[in-house]
Short mmCIF file of C-alpha atoms in Angstrom, two decimals:
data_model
loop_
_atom_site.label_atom_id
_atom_site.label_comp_id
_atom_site.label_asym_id
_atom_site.label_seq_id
_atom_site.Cartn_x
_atom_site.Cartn_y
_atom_site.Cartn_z
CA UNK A 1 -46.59 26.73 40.48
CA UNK A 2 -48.98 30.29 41.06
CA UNK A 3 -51.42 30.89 38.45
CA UNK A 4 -50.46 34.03 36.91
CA UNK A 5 -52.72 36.78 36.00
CA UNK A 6 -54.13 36.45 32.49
CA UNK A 7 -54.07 39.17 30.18
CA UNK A 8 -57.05 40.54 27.94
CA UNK A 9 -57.68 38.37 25.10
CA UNK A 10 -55.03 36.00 25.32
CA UNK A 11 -55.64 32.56 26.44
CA UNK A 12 -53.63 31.08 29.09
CA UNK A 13 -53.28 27.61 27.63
CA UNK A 14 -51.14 29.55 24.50
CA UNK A 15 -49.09 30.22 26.71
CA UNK A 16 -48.59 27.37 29.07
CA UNK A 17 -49.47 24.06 28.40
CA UNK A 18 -49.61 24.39 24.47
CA UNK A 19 -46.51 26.52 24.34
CA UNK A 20 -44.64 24.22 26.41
CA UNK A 21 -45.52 20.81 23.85
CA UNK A 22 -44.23 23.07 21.23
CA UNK A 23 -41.32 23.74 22.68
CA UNK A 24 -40.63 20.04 23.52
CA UNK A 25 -41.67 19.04 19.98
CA UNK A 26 -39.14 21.87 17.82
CA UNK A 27 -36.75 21.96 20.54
CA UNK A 28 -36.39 17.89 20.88
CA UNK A 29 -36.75 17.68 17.23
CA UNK A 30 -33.90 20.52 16.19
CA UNK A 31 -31.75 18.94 19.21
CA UNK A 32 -31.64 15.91 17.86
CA UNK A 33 -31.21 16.61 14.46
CA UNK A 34 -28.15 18.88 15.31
CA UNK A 35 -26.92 16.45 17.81
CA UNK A 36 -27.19 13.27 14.87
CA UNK A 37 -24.67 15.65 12.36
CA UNK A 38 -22.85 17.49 14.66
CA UNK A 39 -20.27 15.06 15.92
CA UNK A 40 -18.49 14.00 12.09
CA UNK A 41 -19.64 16.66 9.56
CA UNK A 42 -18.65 14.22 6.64
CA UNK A 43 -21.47 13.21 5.74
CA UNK A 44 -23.71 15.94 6.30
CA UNK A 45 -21.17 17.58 4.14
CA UNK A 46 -21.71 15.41 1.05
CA UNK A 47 -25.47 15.92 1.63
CA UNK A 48 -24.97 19.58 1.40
CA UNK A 49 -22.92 19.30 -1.68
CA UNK A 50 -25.18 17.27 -3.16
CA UNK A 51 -27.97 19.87 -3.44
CA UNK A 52 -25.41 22.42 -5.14
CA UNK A 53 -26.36 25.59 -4.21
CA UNK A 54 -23.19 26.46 -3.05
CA UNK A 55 -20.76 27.75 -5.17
CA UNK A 56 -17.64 25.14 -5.96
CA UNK A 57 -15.35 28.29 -6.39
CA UNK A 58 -16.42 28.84 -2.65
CA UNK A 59 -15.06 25.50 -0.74
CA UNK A 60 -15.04 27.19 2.39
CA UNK A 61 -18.20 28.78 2.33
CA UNK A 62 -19.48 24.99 2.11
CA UNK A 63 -17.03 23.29 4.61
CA UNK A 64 -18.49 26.36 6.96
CA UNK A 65 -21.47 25.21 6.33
CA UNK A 66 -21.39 21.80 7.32
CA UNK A 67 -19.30 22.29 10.37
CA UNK A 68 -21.89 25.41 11.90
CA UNK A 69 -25.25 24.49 10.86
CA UNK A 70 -25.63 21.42 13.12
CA UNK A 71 -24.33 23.47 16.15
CA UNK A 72 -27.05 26.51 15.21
CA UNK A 73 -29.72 23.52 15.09
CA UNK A 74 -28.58 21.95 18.39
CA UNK A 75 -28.05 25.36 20.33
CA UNK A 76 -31.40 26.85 19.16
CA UNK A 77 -33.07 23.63 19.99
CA UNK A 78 -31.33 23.46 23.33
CA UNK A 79 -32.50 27.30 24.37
CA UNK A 80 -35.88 26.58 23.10
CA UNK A 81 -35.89 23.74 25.38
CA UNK A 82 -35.02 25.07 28.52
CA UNK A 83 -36.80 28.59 27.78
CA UNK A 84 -33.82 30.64 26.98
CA UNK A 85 -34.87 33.52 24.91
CA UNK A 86 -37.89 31.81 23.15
CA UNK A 87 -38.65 34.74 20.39
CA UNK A 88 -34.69 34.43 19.41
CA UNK A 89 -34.44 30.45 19.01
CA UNK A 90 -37.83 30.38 17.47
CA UNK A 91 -36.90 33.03 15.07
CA UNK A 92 -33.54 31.08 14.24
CA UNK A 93 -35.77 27.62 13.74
CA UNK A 94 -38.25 29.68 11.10
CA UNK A 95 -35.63 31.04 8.93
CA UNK A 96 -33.27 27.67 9.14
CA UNK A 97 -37.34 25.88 8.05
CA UNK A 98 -37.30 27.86 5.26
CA UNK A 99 -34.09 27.77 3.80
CA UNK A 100 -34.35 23.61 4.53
CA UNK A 101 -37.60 23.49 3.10
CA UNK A 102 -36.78 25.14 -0.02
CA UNK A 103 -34.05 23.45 -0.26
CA UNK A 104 -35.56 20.31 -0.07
CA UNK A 105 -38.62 21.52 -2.78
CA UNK A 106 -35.22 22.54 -5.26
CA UNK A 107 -33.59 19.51 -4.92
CA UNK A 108 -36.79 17.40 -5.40
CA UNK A 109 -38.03 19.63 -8.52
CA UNK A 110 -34.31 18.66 -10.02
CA UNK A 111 -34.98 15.05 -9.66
CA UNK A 112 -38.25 15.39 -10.93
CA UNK A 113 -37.27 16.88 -13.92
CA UNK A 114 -34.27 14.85 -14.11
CA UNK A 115 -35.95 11.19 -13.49
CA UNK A 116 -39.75 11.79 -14.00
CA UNK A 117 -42.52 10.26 -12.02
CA UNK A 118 -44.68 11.11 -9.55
CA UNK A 119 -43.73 13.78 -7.05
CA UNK A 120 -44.67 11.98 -3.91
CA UNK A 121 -42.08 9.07 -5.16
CA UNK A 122 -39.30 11.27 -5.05
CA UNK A 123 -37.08 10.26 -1.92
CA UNK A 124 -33.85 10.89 -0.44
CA UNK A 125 -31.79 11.94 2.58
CA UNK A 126 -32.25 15.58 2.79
CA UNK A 127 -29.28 16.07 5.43
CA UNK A 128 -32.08 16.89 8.06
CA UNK A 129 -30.45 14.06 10.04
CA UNK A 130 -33.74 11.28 9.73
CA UNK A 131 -31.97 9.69 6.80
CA UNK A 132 -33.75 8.79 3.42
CA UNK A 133 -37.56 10.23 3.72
CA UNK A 134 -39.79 10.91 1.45
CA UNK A 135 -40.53 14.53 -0.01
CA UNK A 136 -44.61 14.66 0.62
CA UNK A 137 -43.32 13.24 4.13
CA UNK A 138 -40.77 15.96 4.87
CA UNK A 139 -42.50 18.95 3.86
CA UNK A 140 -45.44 18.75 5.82
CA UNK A 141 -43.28 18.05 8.44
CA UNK A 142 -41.26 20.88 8.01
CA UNK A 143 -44.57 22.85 7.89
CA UNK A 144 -45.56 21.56 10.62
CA UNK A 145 -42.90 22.46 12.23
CA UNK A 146 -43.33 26.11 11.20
CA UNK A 147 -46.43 26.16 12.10
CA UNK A 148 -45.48 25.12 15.99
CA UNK A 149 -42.53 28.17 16.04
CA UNK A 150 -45.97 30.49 16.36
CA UNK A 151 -46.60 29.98 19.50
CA UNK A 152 -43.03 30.49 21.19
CA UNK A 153 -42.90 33.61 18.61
CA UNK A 154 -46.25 35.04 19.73
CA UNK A 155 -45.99 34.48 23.63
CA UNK A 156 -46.06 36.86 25.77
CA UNK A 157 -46.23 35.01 29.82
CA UNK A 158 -44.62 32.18 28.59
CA UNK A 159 -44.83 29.57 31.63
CA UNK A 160 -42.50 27.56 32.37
CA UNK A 161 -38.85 29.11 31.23
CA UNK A 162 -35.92 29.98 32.55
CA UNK A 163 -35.62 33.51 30.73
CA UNK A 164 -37.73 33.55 27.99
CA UNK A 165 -36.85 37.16 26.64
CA UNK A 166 -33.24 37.89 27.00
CA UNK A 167 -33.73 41.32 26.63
CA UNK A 168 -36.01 42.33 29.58
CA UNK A 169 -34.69 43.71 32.94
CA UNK A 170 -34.71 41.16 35.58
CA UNK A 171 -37.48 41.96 37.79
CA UNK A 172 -36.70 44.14 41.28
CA UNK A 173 -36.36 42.48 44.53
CA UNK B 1 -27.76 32.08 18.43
CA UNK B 2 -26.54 32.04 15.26
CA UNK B 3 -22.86 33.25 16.60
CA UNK B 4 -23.19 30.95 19.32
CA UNK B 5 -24.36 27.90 17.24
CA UNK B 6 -21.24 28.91 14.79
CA UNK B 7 -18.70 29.80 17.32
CA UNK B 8 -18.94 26.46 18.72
CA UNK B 9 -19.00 24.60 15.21
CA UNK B 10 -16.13 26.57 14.84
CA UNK B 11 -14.24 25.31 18.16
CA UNK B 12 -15.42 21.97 17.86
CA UNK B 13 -13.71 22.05 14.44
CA UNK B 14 -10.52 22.76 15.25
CA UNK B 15 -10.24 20.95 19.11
CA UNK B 16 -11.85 17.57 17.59
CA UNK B 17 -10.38 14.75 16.42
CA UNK B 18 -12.88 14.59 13.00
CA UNK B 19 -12.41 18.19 12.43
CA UNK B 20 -12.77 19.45 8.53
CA UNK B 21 -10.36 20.96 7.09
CA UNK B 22 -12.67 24.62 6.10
CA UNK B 23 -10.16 25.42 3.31
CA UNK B 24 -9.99 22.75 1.24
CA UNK B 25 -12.05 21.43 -1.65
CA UNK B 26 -13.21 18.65 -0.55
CA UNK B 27 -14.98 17.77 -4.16
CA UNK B 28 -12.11 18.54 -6.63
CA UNK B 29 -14.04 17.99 -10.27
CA UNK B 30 -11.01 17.55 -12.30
CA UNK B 31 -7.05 16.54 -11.53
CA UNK B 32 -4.71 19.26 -11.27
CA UNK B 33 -3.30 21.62 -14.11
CA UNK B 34 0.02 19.91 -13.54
CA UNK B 35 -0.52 16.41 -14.22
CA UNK B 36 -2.95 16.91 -17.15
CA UNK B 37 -0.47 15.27 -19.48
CA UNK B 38 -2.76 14.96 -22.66
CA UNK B 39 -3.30 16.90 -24.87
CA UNK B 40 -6.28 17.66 -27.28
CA UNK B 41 -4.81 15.70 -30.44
CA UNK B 42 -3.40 12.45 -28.27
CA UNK B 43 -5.52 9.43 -29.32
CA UNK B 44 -6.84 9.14 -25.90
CA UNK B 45 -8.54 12.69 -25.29
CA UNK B 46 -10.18 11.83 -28.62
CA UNK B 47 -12.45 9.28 -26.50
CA UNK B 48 -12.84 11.94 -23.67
CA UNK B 49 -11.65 9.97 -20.87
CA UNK B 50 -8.13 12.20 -20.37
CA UNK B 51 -8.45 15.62 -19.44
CA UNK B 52 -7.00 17.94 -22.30
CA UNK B 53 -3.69 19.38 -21.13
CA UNK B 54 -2.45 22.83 -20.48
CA UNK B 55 0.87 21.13 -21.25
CA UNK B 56 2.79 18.52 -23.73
CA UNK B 57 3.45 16.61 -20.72
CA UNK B 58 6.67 17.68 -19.56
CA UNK B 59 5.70 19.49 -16.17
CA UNK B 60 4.65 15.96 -14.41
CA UNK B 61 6.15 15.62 -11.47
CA UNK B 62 7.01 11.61 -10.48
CA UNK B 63 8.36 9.89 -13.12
CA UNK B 64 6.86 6.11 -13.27
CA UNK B 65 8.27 2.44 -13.62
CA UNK B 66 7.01 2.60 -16.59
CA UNK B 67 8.66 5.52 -18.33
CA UNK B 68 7.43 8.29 -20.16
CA UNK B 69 6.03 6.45 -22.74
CA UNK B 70 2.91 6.41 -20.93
CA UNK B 71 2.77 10.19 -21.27
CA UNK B 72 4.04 10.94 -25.24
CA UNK B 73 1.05 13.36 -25.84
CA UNK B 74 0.68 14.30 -29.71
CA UNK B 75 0.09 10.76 -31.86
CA UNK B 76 1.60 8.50 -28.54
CA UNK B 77 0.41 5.63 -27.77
CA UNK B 78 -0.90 7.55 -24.06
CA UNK B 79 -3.99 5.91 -23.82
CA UNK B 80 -6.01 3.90 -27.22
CA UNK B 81 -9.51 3.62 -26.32
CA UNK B 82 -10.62 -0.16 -26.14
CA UNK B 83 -13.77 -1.85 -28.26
CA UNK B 84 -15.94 -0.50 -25.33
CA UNK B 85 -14.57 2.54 -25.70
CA UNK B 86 -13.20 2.74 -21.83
CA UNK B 87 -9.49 4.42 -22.15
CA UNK B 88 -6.77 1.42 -21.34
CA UNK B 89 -3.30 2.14 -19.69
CA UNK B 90 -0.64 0.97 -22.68
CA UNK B 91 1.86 -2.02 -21.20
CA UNK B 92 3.23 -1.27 -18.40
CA UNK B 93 4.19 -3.99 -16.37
CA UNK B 94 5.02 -7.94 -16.78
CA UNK B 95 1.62 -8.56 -18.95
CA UNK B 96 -0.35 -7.23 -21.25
CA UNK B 97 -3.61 -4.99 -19.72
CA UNK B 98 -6.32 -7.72 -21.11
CA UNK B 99 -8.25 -6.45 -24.19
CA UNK B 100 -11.99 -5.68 -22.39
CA UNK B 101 -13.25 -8.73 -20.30
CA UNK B 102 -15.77 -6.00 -18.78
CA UNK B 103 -18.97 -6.70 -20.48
CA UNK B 104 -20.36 -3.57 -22.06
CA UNK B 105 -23.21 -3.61 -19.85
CA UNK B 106 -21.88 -4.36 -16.57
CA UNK B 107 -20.37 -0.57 -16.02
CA UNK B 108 -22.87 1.83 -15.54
CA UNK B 109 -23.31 4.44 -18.47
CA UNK B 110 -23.89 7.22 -16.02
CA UNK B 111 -20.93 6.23 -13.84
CA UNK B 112 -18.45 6.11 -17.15
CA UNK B 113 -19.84 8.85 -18.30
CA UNK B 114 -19.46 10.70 -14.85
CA UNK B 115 -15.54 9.57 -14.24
CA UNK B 116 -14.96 10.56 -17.84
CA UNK B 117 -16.10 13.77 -16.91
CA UNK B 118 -13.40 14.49 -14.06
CA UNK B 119 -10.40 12.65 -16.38
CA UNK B 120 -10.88 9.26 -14.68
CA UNK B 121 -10.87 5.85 -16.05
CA UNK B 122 -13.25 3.33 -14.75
CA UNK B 123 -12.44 -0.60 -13.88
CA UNK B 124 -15.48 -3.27 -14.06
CA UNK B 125 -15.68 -6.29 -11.37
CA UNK B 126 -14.03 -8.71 -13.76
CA UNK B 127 -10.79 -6.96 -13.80
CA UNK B 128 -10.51 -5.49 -11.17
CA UNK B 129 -10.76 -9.08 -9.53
CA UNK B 130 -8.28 -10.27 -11.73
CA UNK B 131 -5.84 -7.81 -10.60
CA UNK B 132 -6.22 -8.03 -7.56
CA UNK B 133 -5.62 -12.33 -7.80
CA UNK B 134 -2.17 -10.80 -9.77
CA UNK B 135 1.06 -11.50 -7.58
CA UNK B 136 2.27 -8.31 -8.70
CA UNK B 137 -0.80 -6.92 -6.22
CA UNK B 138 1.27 -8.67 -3.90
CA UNK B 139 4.61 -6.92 -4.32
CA UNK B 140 2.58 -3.45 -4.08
CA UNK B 141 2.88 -2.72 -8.01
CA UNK B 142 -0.93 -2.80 -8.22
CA UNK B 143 -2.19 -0.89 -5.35
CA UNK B 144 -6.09 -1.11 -3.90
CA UNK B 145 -7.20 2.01 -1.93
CA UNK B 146 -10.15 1.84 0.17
CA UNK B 147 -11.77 5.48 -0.03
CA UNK B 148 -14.50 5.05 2.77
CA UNK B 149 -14.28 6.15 6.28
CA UNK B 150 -12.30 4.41 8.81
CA UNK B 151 -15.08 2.72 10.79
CA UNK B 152 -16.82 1.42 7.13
CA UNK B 153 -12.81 0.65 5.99
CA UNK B 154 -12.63 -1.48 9.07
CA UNK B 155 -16.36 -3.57 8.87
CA UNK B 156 -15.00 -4.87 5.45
CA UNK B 157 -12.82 -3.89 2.78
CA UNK B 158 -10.95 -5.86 0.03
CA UNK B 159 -8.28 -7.86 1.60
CA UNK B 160 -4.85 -5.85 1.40
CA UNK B 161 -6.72 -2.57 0.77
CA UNK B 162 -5.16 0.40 1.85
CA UNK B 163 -7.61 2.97 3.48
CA UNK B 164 -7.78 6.69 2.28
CA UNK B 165 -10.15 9.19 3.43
CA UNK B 166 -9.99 11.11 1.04
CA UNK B 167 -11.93 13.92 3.96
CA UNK B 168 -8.82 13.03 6.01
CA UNK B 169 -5.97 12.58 3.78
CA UNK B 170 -3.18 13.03 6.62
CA UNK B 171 -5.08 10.01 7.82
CA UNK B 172 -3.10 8.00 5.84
CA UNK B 173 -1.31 10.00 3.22
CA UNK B 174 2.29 8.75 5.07
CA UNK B 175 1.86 5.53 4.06
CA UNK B 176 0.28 5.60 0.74
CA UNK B 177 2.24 8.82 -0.86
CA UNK B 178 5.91 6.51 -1.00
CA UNK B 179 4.11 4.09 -2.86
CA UNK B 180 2.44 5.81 -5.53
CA UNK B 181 5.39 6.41 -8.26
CA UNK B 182 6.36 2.40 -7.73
CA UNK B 183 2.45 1.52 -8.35
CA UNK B 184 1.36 0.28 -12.08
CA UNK B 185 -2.02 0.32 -11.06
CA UNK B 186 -3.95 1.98 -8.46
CA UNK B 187 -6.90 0.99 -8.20
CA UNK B 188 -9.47 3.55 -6.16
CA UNK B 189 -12.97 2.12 -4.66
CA UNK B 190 -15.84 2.76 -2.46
CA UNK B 191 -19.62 1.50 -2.29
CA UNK B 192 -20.18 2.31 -5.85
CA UNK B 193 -22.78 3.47 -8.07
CA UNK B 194 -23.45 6.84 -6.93
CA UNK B 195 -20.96 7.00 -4.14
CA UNK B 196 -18.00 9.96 -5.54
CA UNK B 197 -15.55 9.65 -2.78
CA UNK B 198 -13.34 6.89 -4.75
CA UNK B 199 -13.52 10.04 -7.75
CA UNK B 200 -12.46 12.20 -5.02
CA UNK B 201 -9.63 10.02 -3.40
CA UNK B 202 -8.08 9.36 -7.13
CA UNK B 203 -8.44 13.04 -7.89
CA UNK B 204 -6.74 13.32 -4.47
CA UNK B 205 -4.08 10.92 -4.97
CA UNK B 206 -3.52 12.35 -8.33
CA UNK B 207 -2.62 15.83 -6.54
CA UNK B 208 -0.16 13.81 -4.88
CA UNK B 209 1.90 12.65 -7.58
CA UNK B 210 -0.05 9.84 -9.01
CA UNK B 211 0.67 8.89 -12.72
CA UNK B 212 -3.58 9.72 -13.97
CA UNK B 213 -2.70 6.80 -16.99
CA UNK B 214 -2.46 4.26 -13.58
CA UNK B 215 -5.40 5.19 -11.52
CA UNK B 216 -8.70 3.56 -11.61
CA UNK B 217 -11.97 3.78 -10.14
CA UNK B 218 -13.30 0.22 -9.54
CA UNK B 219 -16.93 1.40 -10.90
CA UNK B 220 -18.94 -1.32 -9.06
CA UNK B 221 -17.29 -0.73 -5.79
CA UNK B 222 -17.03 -2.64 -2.25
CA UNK B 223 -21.24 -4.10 -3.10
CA UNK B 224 -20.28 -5.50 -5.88
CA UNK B 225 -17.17 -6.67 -4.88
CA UNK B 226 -19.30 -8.37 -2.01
CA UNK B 227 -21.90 -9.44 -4.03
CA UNK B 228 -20.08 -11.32 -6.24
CA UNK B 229 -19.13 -13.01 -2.90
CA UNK B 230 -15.55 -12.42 -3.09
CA UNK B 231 -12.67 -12.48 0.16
CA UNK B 232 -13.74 -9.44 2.53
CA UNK B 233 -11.03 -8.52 4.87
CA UNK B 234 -12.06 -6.74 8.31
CA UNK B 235 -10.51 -4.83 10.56
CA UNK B 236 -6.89 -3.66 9.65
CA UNK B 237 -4.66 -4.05 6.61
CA UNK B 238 -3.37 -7.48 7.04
CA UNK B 239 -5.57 -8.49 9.22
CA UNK B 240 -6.26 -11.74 7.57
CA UNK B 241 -9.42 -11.94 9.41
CA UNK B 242 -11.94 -12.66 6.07
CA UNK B 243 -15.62 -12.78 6.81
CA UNK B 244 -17.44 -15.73 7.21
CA UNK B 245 -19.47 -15.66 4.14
CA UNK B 246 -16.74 -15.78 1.37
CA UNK B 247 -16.03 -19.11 -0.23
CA UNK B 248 -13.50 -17.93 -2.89
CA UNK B 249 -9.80 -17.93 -1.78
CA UNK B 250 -7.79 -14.66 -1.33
#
């Protein structure tokens, strides 16, 4: 693989080496969460009822749900792993984060006031698709995980992709 | 991505073969207008395990065995709370419901409290094992519906269990729906404890024409069924093939 030219103040380890563990680590990770619930939506569904945030006068809103979100997990994973329009999939991965992650802090703020006890003890599966886990195990992750969507969000010679920005012109023979 | 993630949710949906149905409430919380039979004054609502009725009764669709006696709304004899203050089915059939063998602590408050909540009565291991040993379970008068997934339905349910998805109704609604105005007792399980889809497959079968003063939720469910290390039947309905671990007779 040529070494490409480096621009001014931007390291090219961001965007090669370090980028492409990142990518590996959110994109295997979404995959296979979306790949775990997408192929019988049951039970993610009565995971995402459980939290009850949606509406019970809207039944299709959370059979929607259920049946899409694994798919927008696996295909964002899936185009972050091959290098398909990193900004885009890492975009898609932050907002899904936070919406998960708050989620996840509502639900466990609920038990906490409904059960007492420490915070940390709080468990339970969050429909993430790792089963039961612990909250002060799943939100770091899941900040973690954040954290990692910088890089693909912030590159700008990303190595090692297929097309990383949809949007630019393919280059001239 | 988002469009492409849900377009292909979407297709998946409809071309698989464990597709959702996207319209459908898949968590009714109460039975439907038209079989609330009760009304506010009836003895039974007084305990708060019938739903209070839009109706005096009159608009229910499937008449039962038993009559409509199991219906009279204002001062009948619809449902008399027991000692424990669970809601019992009146006579019915060839014997007398037995006066609470549940002990009081062996349902969970939570879980009565919760099936109260969506007009359902709850069963305890005792009797719901003694039912099943009646021979009337044997001529289909007292029903057991299995409302776990296929795959769990088939690893062990109670033998002669009929399975109900209550996700995937047309799964199996053919063969249950002929038997429900001939049934005494249905009685509607899962895992247990927290697990709601036996609430939802009674609410379900309920929509369907089942008489609400004959279905029950056997509280303790499939693990406490097995842990009281009672006859597990695996594979299909009939199968007669009982796991290796029960002692008792089925």
């Amino acid at each position: 693989m040529t070494a490409e030219p480096r621009e001014a103040g931007r390291t090219g380890a961001a965007d090669g080496w370090m980028l492409l563990l990142a990518r590996l680590a959110l994109g295997g990770t979404f995959v296979a969460m979306g790949a775990a619930k997408a192929g019988d939506p049951v039970p993610f569904l009565k995971l995402v009822h459980e939290y009850g945030l949606v509406p019970e006068q809207l039944p299709w809103l959370l059979n929607g749900l259920a049946v899409t979100l694994p798919w927008v997990e696996l295909v964002c994973g899936a185009l972050l792993l091959a290098g398909v329009g990193l900004r885009g999939a890492a975009a898609c991965m932050v907002a899904l984060l936070v919406v998960f992650s708050g989620a996840i802090l509502w639900r466990a703020l609920e038990i906490l006031e409904a059960q007492g006890g420490p915070f940390c003890a709080i468990h339970f599966d969050c429909g993430c698709g790792s089963g039961d886990q612990f909250v002060c195990a799943k939100l770091p992750t899941n900040l973690l995980l954040l954290a990692l969507c910088w890089l693909p969000l912030r590159a700008r010679r990303p190595r090692w992709c297929l097309r990383a920005d949809l949007l630019a012109r393919a280059p001239r023979p | 991505m988002l469009l492409a993630g849900t377009g292909l949710g979407l297709l998946v949906n409809s071309l698989g073969t464990r597709g959702l149905d996207l319209g459908r409430d898949h968590f009714p919380s109460r039975p439907p207008a038209a079989h609330q039979v009760f009304t506010e004054s009836s003895p039974g609502a007084a305990g708060g395990s019938p739903p209070p009725a839009a109706s005096t009764g009159a608009d229910r669709l499937e008449p039962t065995s038993a009559g409509t006696e199991a219906l009279q709304p204002v001062g009948g004899e619809a449902l008399a709370p027991a000692d424990d203050g669970e809601a019992r089915a009146p006579a019915t059939g060839s014997e007398t419901p037995p006066a609470s063998t549940t002990p009081a602590d062996e349902l969970d408050g939570a879980v009565v409290e919760r099936l109260r909540s969506k007009g359902l009565q709850a069963l305890g291991l005792a009797e719901a094992e003694a039912w099943w040993r009646d021979p009337l379970t044997t001529y289909e008068a007292y029903l057991f519906v299995d409302a776990r997934d296929d795959a769990h339905y088939a690893e062990g349910h109670i033998p002669g269990a009929w399975a109900f998805d209550p996700f995937r109704p047309e799964l199996h609604l053919q063969e249950l729906l002929p038997l429900l105005p001939s049934s005494e007792r249905i009685v509607v399980y899962c895992n247990g404890g927290a697990c709601e889809d036996s609430e939802n497959a009674a609410l379900t079968l309920l929509a369907y024409g089942a008489d609400p003063s004959h279905v029950w939720v056997f509280a303790g469910g499939i693990t406490a069924w097995r842990a009281a290390g009672l006859p597990i039947e695996r594979g299909a309905r009939g199968s007669g093939e009982l796991e290796a671990s029960t002692a008792h007779d089925g």
